Tab-separated table of C-alpha atoms in Angstrom:
chain	number	residue	atom	x	y	z
A	147	MET	CA	-41.510	38.296	-37.354
A	148	ASN	CA	-44.059	35.545	-37.758
A	149	GLU	CA	-42.552	32.026	-37.894
A	150	LYS	CA	-45.272	30.854	-40.299
A	151	LEU	CA	-44.268	33.643	-42.688
A	152	VAL	CA	-40.597	32.673	-42.457
A	153	ALA	CA	-41.520	29.085	-43.440
A	154	LEU	CA	-43.094	30.449	-46.669
A	155	LEU	CA	-40.186	32.675	-47.698
A	156	ALA	CA	-37.273	31.632	-49.897
A	157	CYS	CA	-33.881	33.172	-50.548
A	158	PRO	CA	-33.892	35.083	-53.851
A	159	LEU	CA	-30.301	33.992	-54.559
A	160	SER	CA	-30.438	30.271	-53.746
A	161	ASN	CA	-34.191	29.610	-53.664
A	162	GLY	CA	-33.500	27.781	-50.388
A	163	LYS	CA	-35.266	28.068	-47.050
A	164	LEU	CA	-34.487	30.957	-44.732
A	165	GLU	CA	-33.816	30.808	-40.989
A	166	TRP	CA	-34.843	33.553	-38.592
A	167	ASP	CA	-31.949	34.865	-36.518
A	168	LYS	CA	-33.932	36.242	-33.567
A	169	THR	CA	-30.808	37.584	-31.845
A	170	HIS	CA	-29.961	39.956	-34.714
A	171	ASN	CA	-33.509	40.166	-36.189
A	172	ARG	CA	-32.583	39.081	-39.689
A	173	LEU	CA	-33.155	36.166	-42.047
A	174	ILE	CA	-30.244	33.839	-42.801
A	175	SER	CA	-29.766	31.867	-45.994
A	176	PRO	CA	-27.373	29.008	-45.134
A	177	GLN	CA	-27.089	27.984	-48.795
A	178	ALA	CA	-26.134	31.467	-50.069
A	179	LYS	CA	-24.256	32.345	-46.830
A	180	VAL	CA	-25.944	35.725	-46.545
A	181	ALA	CA	-28.289	37.532	-44.157
A	182	TYR	CA	-31.249	39.705	-45.088
A	183	PRO	CA	-32.277	42.557	-42.794
A	184	ILE	CA	-35.742	42.939	-41.284
A	185	VAL	CA	-36.793	46.604	-41.271
A	186	ASN	CA	-39.884	47.616	-39.281
A	187	GLY	CA	-41.030	43.986	-39.263
A	188	ILE	CA	-40.674	43.606	-43.049
A	189	PRO	CA	-38.000	41.312	-44.486
A	190	VAL	CA	-35.927	43.028	-47.173
A	191	LEU	CA	-35.233	40.172	-49.585
A	192	LEU	CA	-33.343	42.126	-52.209
A	193	PRO	CA	-30.057	40.551	-53.357
A	194	GLU	CA	-28.334	43.939	-53.183
A	195	GLN	CA	-29.337	44.228	-49.490
A	196	ALA	CA	-27.931	40.784	-48.579
A	197	GLN	CA	-25.043	40.904	-46.123
A	198	PRO	CA	-22.367	38.185	-46.368
A	199	LEU	CA	-21.923	36.005	-43.296
A	200	ASP	CA	-18.474	35.519	-41.840
A	201	GLY	CA	-17.190	32.067	-40.862
A	202	ALA	CA	-18.198	32.351	-37.183
A	203	GLU	CA	-21.775	33.312	-38.049
A	204	GLN	CA	-22.086	30.477	-40.543
A	205	ASN	CA	-21.030	27.936	-37.950
A	206	ALA	CA	-23.322	29.387	-35.270
A	207	ASN	CA	-26.491	29.032	-37.367
């Protein structure tokens, strides 16, 4: 994932900035408290594909 691309993307739920979780290869929306998967190098920014973050993950990011 290109860091310049991540800087241009926004969460479709909160319209906030996304953070790249390199460990799990996904994009995190701290405002919406969800993670979006990256499939074959392409971020899947569909609200129905968003995965809720648990408390430990929210505090780690």
